[in-house]
């Protein structure tokens, strides 16, 4: 069986034709002349994809047993492609997306080189996410401030962190044992507090309160006035939920949108019998030729951030730069059981034959 990735040529022909039809209003029924143009575009695209100049001049009729075997191979190949597509879709649904969450602290100076840092939960720290890592960052510029007349020196800094609990109670805050004690000398002091943040994320507490104690190893060393900049930096991973899968399934149902002016998937049925190819295309009898058509207003089905920037530039330049176009976002495969240019019965798989989804790019 051959695998043909040249179906893009077919799509190119179909897109050219859809542009022509779109100017005339593709929502209206096709006239006889337009139907003829559509059929010719499909035929030429398929022939180019198969590497053929035209339908085979002759055919070698296989025995019935061979014909049945080829039909069976065709059905198996169709099922295999559908199964692979389903597995790919399921894998895509289960892909974990990671992002970085940064929470600045409300910092209070407690005296004696001690500070209290308070962090509050956001919606991005819900229980469904996975916490990959959590780090507390203290920016060094605070430590490198020196009173006038004192030489500038970079020294090791000892950081000791305690967690304060009992936030929801009227009782005084309780200081737990040290979360960690570490000596650092880098530009940005970074401390791994993953277990502490994980426990906080899973709890009902809204606030995470840390007491940060700084030391330089010098007796009587006094830090300049002010408070340090403390940031809690977390990397979180999120799996798409079943609710989102249902939403995508509903969106897939709405892909077809005859009568819409905005970017969407439109369809034309192609019958190999009607185009005069039933003598050499054995299966399928026909297929639905989808194509993408319609306007791409701002932020409508954007393929990427680049698309949004492109749309904004189009508006700002008053049309001097091109607007986003309605193009295929994904495809479905199709298998053709047909006679090749030598007249032999063969199978050809088109991996990108049928448009399944459209977006603006």
Short mmCIF file of C-alpha atoms in Angstrom, two decimals, residues 2-351:
data_model
loop_
_atom_site.label_atom_id
_atom_site.label_comp_id
_atom_site.label_asym_id
_atom_site.label_seq_id
_atom_site.Cartn_x
_atom_site.Cartn_y
_atom_site.Cartn_z
CA UNK A 2 1.29 3.45 -0.83
CA UNK A 3 1.10 6.38 1.54
CA UNK A 4 0.57 9.70 -0.14
CA UNK A 5 1.35 12.97 1.61
CA UNK A 6 0.91 14.96 -1.60
CA UNK A 7 -2.73 15.61 -0.81
CA UNK A 8 -1.71 19.19 -0.10
CA UNK A 9 -1.89 19.72 -3.85
CA UNK A 10 -5.52 18.68 -3.73
CA UNK A 11 -6.14 21.08 -0.88
CA UNK A 12 -4.44 23.86 -2.83
CA UNK A 13 -6.80 23.34 -5.74
CA UNK A 14 -9.79 23.20 -3.43
CA UNK A 15 -8.74 26.37 -1.63
CA UNK A 16 -8.32 28.23 -4.90
CA UNK A 17 -11.78 27.15 -5.93
CA UNK A 18 -13.27 28.02 -2.54
CA UNK A 19 -11.83 31.55 -2.86
CA UNK A 20 -13.58 31.87 -6.21
CA UNK A 21 -16.84 30.55 -4.82
CA UNK A 22 -16.50 32.68 -1.68
CA UNK A 23 -16.51 35.87 -3.75
CA UNK A 24 -19.74 34.79 -5.36
CA UNK A 25 -21.23 33.72 -2.04
CA UNK A 26 -20.43 30.09 -1.32
CA UNK A 27 -23.50 29.77 0.86
CA UNK A 28 -25.77 29.71 -2.19
CA UNK A 29 -26.28 26.43 -4.10
CA UNK A 30 -23.67 25.89 -6.77
CA UNK A 31 -24.63 26.55 -10.35
CA UNK A 32 -23.91 23.90 -12.98
CA UNK A 33 -20.79 25.77 -14.08
CA UNK A 34 -19.51 26.15 -10.52
CA UNK A 35 -20.17 22.45 -9.82
CA UNK A 36 -18.11 21.61 -12.88
CA UNK A 37 -15.23 23.76 -11.66
CA UNK A 38 -15.39 22.10 -8.26
CA UNK A 39 -15.33 18.60 -9.76
CA UNK A 40 -12.39 19.46 -12.02
CA UNK A 41 -10.42 20.90 -9.09
CA UNK A 42 -10.97 17.74 -7.04
CA UNK A 43 -10.06 15.46 -9.97
CA UNK A 44 -6.88 17.36 -10.82
CA UNK A 45 -5.81 17.46 -7.18
CA UNK A 46 -6.27 13.71 -6.68
CA UNK A 47 -4.45 12.86 -9.91
CA UNK A 48 -1.49 15.07 -8.97
CA UNK A 49 -1.38 13.52 -5.51
CA UNK A 50 -1.29 10.04 -7.07
CA UNK A 51 1.39 11.10 -9.55
CA UNK A 52 -0.89 10.33 -12.49
CA UNK A 53 -1.58 12.43 -15.58
CA UNK A 54 -5.06 10.99 -15.94
CA UNK A 55 -7.18 7.91 -15.25
CA UNK A 56 -5.40 4.65 -16.17
CA UNK A 57 -5.72 3.82 -19.86
CA UNK A 58 -6.30 0.13 -19.09
CA UNK A 59 -7.01 -2.10 -16.10
CA UNK A 60 -5.95 -5.61 -15.21
CA UNK A 61 -9.11 -7.17 -13.81
CA UNK A 62 -8.09 -9.20 -10.75
CA UNK A 63 -9.74 -12.53 -9.88
CA UNK A 64 -12.70 -12.30 -7.51
CA UNK A 65 -10.61 -13.78 -4.71
CA UNK A 66 -7.97 -11.06 -5.16
CA UNK A 67 -10.67 -8.40 -5.33
CA UNK A 68 -12.15 -9.65 -2.04
CA UNK A 69 -8.68 -9.65 -0.47
CA UNK A 70 -8.06 -6.06 -1.54
CA UNK A 71 -11.45 -5.00 -0.19
CA UNK A 72 -10.57 -6.64 3.12
CA UNK A 73 -7.21 -4.84 3.19
CA UNK A 74 -9.01 -1.60 2.42
CA UNK A 75 -11.43 -2.05 5.34
CA UNK A 76 -8.58 -2.96 7.71
CA UNK A 77 -6.58 0.07 6.66
CA UNK A 78 -9.56 2.38 7.18
CA UNK A 79 -10.14 0.92 10.65
CA UNK A 80 -6.45 1.23 11.52
CA UNK A 81 -6.33 4.87 10.47
CA UNK A 82 -9.45 5.63 12.47
CA UNK A 83 -8.01 3.87 15.50
CA UNK A 84 -4.71 5.75 15.20
CA UNK A 85 -6.57 9.02 14.88
CA UNK A 86 -8.63 8.23 17.97
CA UNK A 87 -5.50 7.35 19.96
CA UNK A 88 -3.76 10.51 18.77
CA UNK A 89 -6.75 12.60 19.82
CA UNK A 90 -6.79 10.92 23.23
CA UNK A 91 -3.07 11.55 23.64
CA UNK A 92 -3.56 15.19 22.75
CA UNK A 93 -6.37 15.42 25.29
CA UNK A 94 -4.14 14.01 28.01
CA UNK A 95 -1.16 16.21 27.22
CA UNK A 96 0.03 18.03 30.31
CA UNK A 97 0.49 21.74 29.93
CA UNK A 98 2.91 23.53 32.23
CA UNK A 99 3.00 27.18 33.20
CA UNK A 100 4.76 29.39 35.71
CA UNK A 101 2.94 31.14 38.53
CA UNK A 102 4.65 33.98 40.38
CA UNK A 103 3.23 35.29 43.64
CA UNK A 104 4.80 38.43 45.15
CA UNK A 105 4.79 38.55 48.93
CA UNK A 106 3.41 41.13 51.29
CA UNK A 107 6.51 41.70 53.39
CA UNK A 108 6.58 43.06 56.95
CA UNK A 109 9.79 43.97 58.80
CA UNK A 110 9.84 42.38 62.25
CA UNK A 111 13.17 43.77 63.39
CA UNK A 112 16.48 42.04 64.05
CA UNK A 113 16.87 41.09 60.36
CA UNK A 114 13.60 39.15 60.36
CA UNK A 115 10.77 39.55 57.87
CA UNK A 116 7.31 38.09 57.53
CA UNK A 117 6.23 37.15 54.01
CA UNK A 118 2.55 36.50 53.30
CA UNK A 119 1.33 34.85 50.09
CA UNK A 120 -2.30 34.42 49.05
CA UNK A 121 -3.74 31.71 46.83
CA UNK A 122 -4.99 32.43 43.34
CA UNK A 123 -7.35 30.45 41.11
CA UNK A 124 -4.30 28.99 39.36
CA UNK A 125 -3.42 26.99 42.47
CA UNK A 126 -6.55 24.85 42.53
CA UNK A 127 -6.33 21.25 43.65
CA UNK A 128 -6.59 19.80 40.12
CA UNK A 129 -3.13 21.00 39.13
CA UNK A 130 0.18 19.28 39.84
CA UNK A 131 2.90 21.30 41.52
CA UNK A 132 6.16 20.61 39.67
CA UNK A 133 8.39 22.82 41.78
CA UNK A 134 8.12 25.78 44.15
CA UNK A 135 10.94 28.19 44.94
CA UNK A 136 11.24 31.23 47.13
CA UNK A 137 13.33 33.96 45.51
CA UNK A 138 15.01 36.81 47.35
CA UNK A 139 16.54 39.34 44.98
CA UNK A 140 20.12 40.19 45.87
CA UNK A 141 19.92 43.95 45.23
CA UNK A 142 18.41 44.40 48.68
CA UNK A 143 21.40 42.73 50.29
CA UNK A 144 23.92 44.74 48.30
CA UNK A 145 22.76 48.14 49.58
CA UNK A 146 25.40 49.66 51.84
CA UNK A 147 25.44 52.83 53.91
CA UNK A 148 27.61 55.67 52.57
CA UNK A 149 31.29 55.21 53.30
CA UNK A 150 31.07 51.45 53.72
CA UNK A 151 32.94 49.43 51.08
CA UNK A 152 30.83 47.29 48.80
CA UNK A 153 31.33 43.60 49.39
CA UNK A 154 29.44 40.52 48.36
CA UNK A 155 29.16 38.01 51.14
CA UNK A 156 27.44 34.79 51.91
CA UNK A 157 23.95 35.13 53.28
CA UNK A 158 22.34 32.65 55.63
CA UNK A 159 18.59 32.33 55.15
CA UNK A 160 16.43 30.63 57.75
CA UNK A 161 12.73 30.11 57.05
CA UNK A 162 9.92 29.18 59.43
CA UNK A 163 6.29 28.59 58.51
CA UNK A 164 3.62 30.22 60.67
CA UNK A 165 0.32 28.36 61.05
CA UNK A 166 -3.04 28.82 62.75
CA UNK A 167 -4.10 31.47 60.22
CA UNK A 168 -7.84 30.80 60.55
CA UNK A 169 -7.86 30.82 64.34
CA UNK A 170 -8.07 33.75 66.72
CA UNK A 171 -5.06 32.33 68.54
CA UNK A 172 -1.58 33.78 67.90
CA UNK A 173 0.36 32.43 64.96
CA UNK A 174 2.40 29.35 65.76
CA UNK A 175 5.95 29.04 64.47
CA UNK A 176 6.78 25.59 63.16
CA UNK A 177 10.29 24.20 62.95
CA UNK A 178 12.57 25.65 60.29
CA UNK A 179 11.45 24.88 56.76
CA UNK A 180 15.08 25.12 55.75
CA UNK A 181 18.34 26.86 56.51
CA UNK A 182 20.70 27.59 53.66
CA UNK A 183 23.77 29.65 52.90
CA UNK A 184 23.74 31.34 49.50
CA UNK A 185 25.97 33.69 47.55
CA UNK A 186 24.32 33.90 44.13
CA UNK A 187 22.80 36.96 42.49
CA UNK A 188 19.31 35.78 43.30
CA UNK A 189 18.81 33.70 46.41
CA UNK A 190 16.61 30.75 45.48
CA UNK A 191 15.30 28.26 48.00
CA UNK A 192 13.35 25.12 47.23
CA UNK A 193 10.23 25.03 49.46
CA UNK A 194 8.20 22.57 47.38
CA UNK A 195 6.90 20.42 50.30
CA UNK A 196 5.72 23.48 52.22
CA UNK A 197 3.88 24.94 49.24
CA UNK A 198 2.38 21.57 48.31
CA UNK A 199 0.90 21.21 51.80
CA UNK A 200 -0.44 24.76 51.63
CA UNK A 201 -1.96 24.23 48.19
CA UNK A 202 -3.79 21.12 49.36
CA UNK A 203 -5.06 22.78 52.55
CA UNK A 204 -7.99 25.13 53.10
CA UNK A 205 -5.66 27.92 54.24
CA UNK A 206 -5.83 31.00 52.02
CA UNK A 207 -2.53 32.44 53.14
CA UNK A 208 0.97 31.05 53.37
CA UNK A 209 2.96 32.88 56.05
CA UNK A 210 6.73 32.50 56.16
CA UNK A 211 9.14 34.09 58.58
CA UNK A 212 12.45 34.80 56.87
CA UNK A 213 15.57 35.43 58.93
CA UNK A 214 18.69 36.74 57.23
CA UNK A 215 22.23 36.65 58.52
CA UNK A 216 25.65 37.52 57.15
CA UNK A 217 27.94 36.01 59.74
CA UNK A 218 28.95 39.46 61.00
CA UNK A 219 28.07 40.33 64.55
CA UNK A 220 25.95 43.43 64.79
CA UNK A 221 25.50 43.68 61.02
CA UNK A 222 22.46 45.85 60.33
CA UNK A 223 20.72 45.75 57.00
CA UNK A 224 19.60 49.01 55.43
CA UNK A 225 16.08 50.23 55.91
CA UNK A 226 13.38 48.74 53.74
CA UNK A 227 12.15 45.25 53.03
CA UNK A 228 13.42 42.62 50.60
CA UNK A 229 11.56 41.61 47.45
CA UNK A 230 10.33 38.06 47.98
CA UNK A 231 8.64 36.11 45.20
CA UNK A 232 7.18 32.62 45.29
CA UNK A 233 7.78 31.05 41.87
CA UNK A 234 5.93 27.84 41.02
CA UNK A 235 5.75 25.65 37.96
CA UNK A 236 2.38 23.94 37.70
CA UNK A 237 1.16 21.23 35.33
CA UNK A 238 -2.45 20.83 34.26
CA UNK A 239 -4.23 18.06 32.41
CA UNK A 240 -7.23 18.90 30.30
CA UNK A 241 -10.35 17.89 32.16
CA UNK A 242 -13.29 15.85 30.90
CA UNK A 243 -15.34 19.04 30.88
CA UNK A 244 -12.93 20.53 28.39
CA UNK A 245 -13.13 17.35 26.32
CA UNK A 246 -16.91 17.68 26.23
CA UNK A 247 -16.52 21.30 25.23
CA UNK A 248 -14.21 20.30 22.37
CA UNK A 249 -16.65 17.62 21.25
CA UNK A 250 -19.43 20.20 21.15
CA UNK A 251 -17.12 22.54 19.25
CA UNK A 252 -16.34 19.76 16.75
CA UNK A 253 -20.05 19.34 16.08
CA UNK A 254 -20.20 23.07 15.31
CA UNK A 255 -17.30 22.94 12.85
CA UNK A 256 -19.69 22.74 9.91
CA UNK A 257 -21.38 26.10 9.47
CA UNK A 258 -23.04 26.62 6.14
CA UNK A 259 -24.48 30.12 6.18
CA UNK A 260 -21.73 31.55 8.41
CA UNK A 261 -19.69 34.54 7.34
CA UNK A 262 -16.90 33.88 9.83
CA UNK A 263 -14.13 31.30 9.49
CA UNK A 264 -15.50 27.78 9.65
CA UNK A 265 -15.52 24.45 7.84
CA UNK A 266 -17.73 24.13 4.79
CA UNK A 267 -18.42 21.02 2.78
CA UNK A 268 -19.06 19.72 -0.70
CA UNK A 269 -19.90 16.09 -1.47
CA UNK A 270 -17.81 14.39 -4.14
CA UNK A 271 -19.16 11.29 -5.89
CA UNK A 272 -16.61 9.38 -7.97
CA UNK A 273 -19.48 8.06 -10.06
CA UNK A 274 -20.67 11.58 -10.85
CA UNK A 275 -17.19 12.68 -11.93
CA UNK A 276 -16.84 9.61 -14.17
CA UNK A 277 -14.28 7.75 -12.10
CA UNK A 278 -16.27 4.78 -10.83
CA UNK A 279 -14.50 2.52 -13.35
CA UNK A 280 -11.08 2.91 -11.73
CA UNK A 281 -11.76 4.19 -8.17
CA UNK A 282 -13.18 1.12 -6.41
CA UNK A 283 -13.61 2.49 -2.88
CA UNK A 284 -14.87 4.66 -1.40
CA UNK A 285 -17.76 5.62 -3.65
CA UNK A 286 -17.20 9.24 -2.71
CA UNK A 287 -16.29 11.48 0.18
CA UNK A 288 -17.10 14.83 1.73
CA UNK A 289 -14.62 17.47 0.67
CA UNK A 290 -14.28 19.96 3.54
CA UNK A 291 -12.66 23.35 3.13
CA UNK A 292 -12.09 26.40 5.31
CA UNK A 293 -13.74 29.67 4.39
CA UNK A 294 -14.89 32.88 6.03
CA UNK A 295 -13.67 36.06 7.66
CA UNK A 296 -11.23 36.20 10.55
CA UNK A 297 -12.29 39.07 12.83
CA UNK A 298 -10.14 40.01 15.79
CA UNK A 299 -9.52 37.16 18.29
CA UNK A 300 -11.76 34.74 16.39
CA UNK A 301 -10.33 31.19 16.39
CA UNK A 302 -6.72 32.40 16.56
CA UNK A 303 -4.17 29.70 15.77
CA UNK A 304 -1.49 31.36 17.91
CA UNK A 305 -0.36 34.53 19.59
CA UNK A 306 1.19 35.45 16.24
CA UNK A 307 -2.31 35.43 14.74
CA UNK A 308 -3.52 37.90 17.36
CA UNK A 309 -0.56 40.18 16.69
CA UNK A 310 -1.16 39.86 12.95
CA UNK A 311 -4.80 40.88 13.39
CA UNK A 312 -3.82 43.86 15.54
CA UNK A 313 -1.22 44.99 13.00
CA UNK A 314 -3.81 44.76 10.23
CA UNK A 315 -6.05 47.15 12.15
CA UNK A 316 -3.27 49.54 13.15
CA UNK A 317 -1.89 49.76 9.61
CA UNK A 318 -5.41 50.15 8.18
CA UNK A 319 -5.03 47.14 5.93
CA UNK A 320 -1.42 47.69 4.85
CA UNK A 321 -0.48 44.35 6.42
CA UNK A 322 -2.45 41.18 5.62
CA UNK A 323 -5.21 40.01 7.92
CA UNK A 324 -5.33 36.44 9.29
CA UNK A 325 -6.72 33.86 6.87
CA UNK A 326 -9.10 30.96 7.45
CA UNK A 327 -7.02 27.81 6.99
CA UNK A 328 -7.12 24.11 8.02
CA UNK A 329 -6.04 23.36 11.59
CA UNK A 330 -6.16 19.55 11.41
CA UNK A 331 -6.93 16.76 8.97
CA UNK A 332 -8.41 13.30 8.78
CA UNK A 333 -6.93 10.52 6.62
CA UNK A 334 -8.59 8.77 3.70
CA UNK A 335 -7.75 5.49 1.92
CA UNK A 336 -8.32 5.05 -1.80
CA UNK A 337 -8.69 1.61 -3.41
CA UNK A 338 -7.97 2.25 -7.07
CA UNK A 339 -6.18 1.17 -10.22
CA UNK A 340 -2.78 2.81 -10.71
CA UNK A 341 -1.18 4.07 -13.92
CA UNK A 342 -0.06 0.51 -14.72
CA UNK A 343 -3.61 -0.79 -14.38
CA UNK A 344 -2.93 -2.68 -11.13
CA UNK A 345 -5.31 -2.55 -8.16
CA UNK A 346 -3.65 -0.80 -5.24
CA UNK A 347 -4.27 1.03 -1.98
CA UNK A 348 -3.16 4.62 -1.35
CA UNK A 349 -3.47 6.36 2.02
CA UNK A 350 -3.83 10.14 2.13
CA UNK A 351 -2.86 11.32 5.60
#
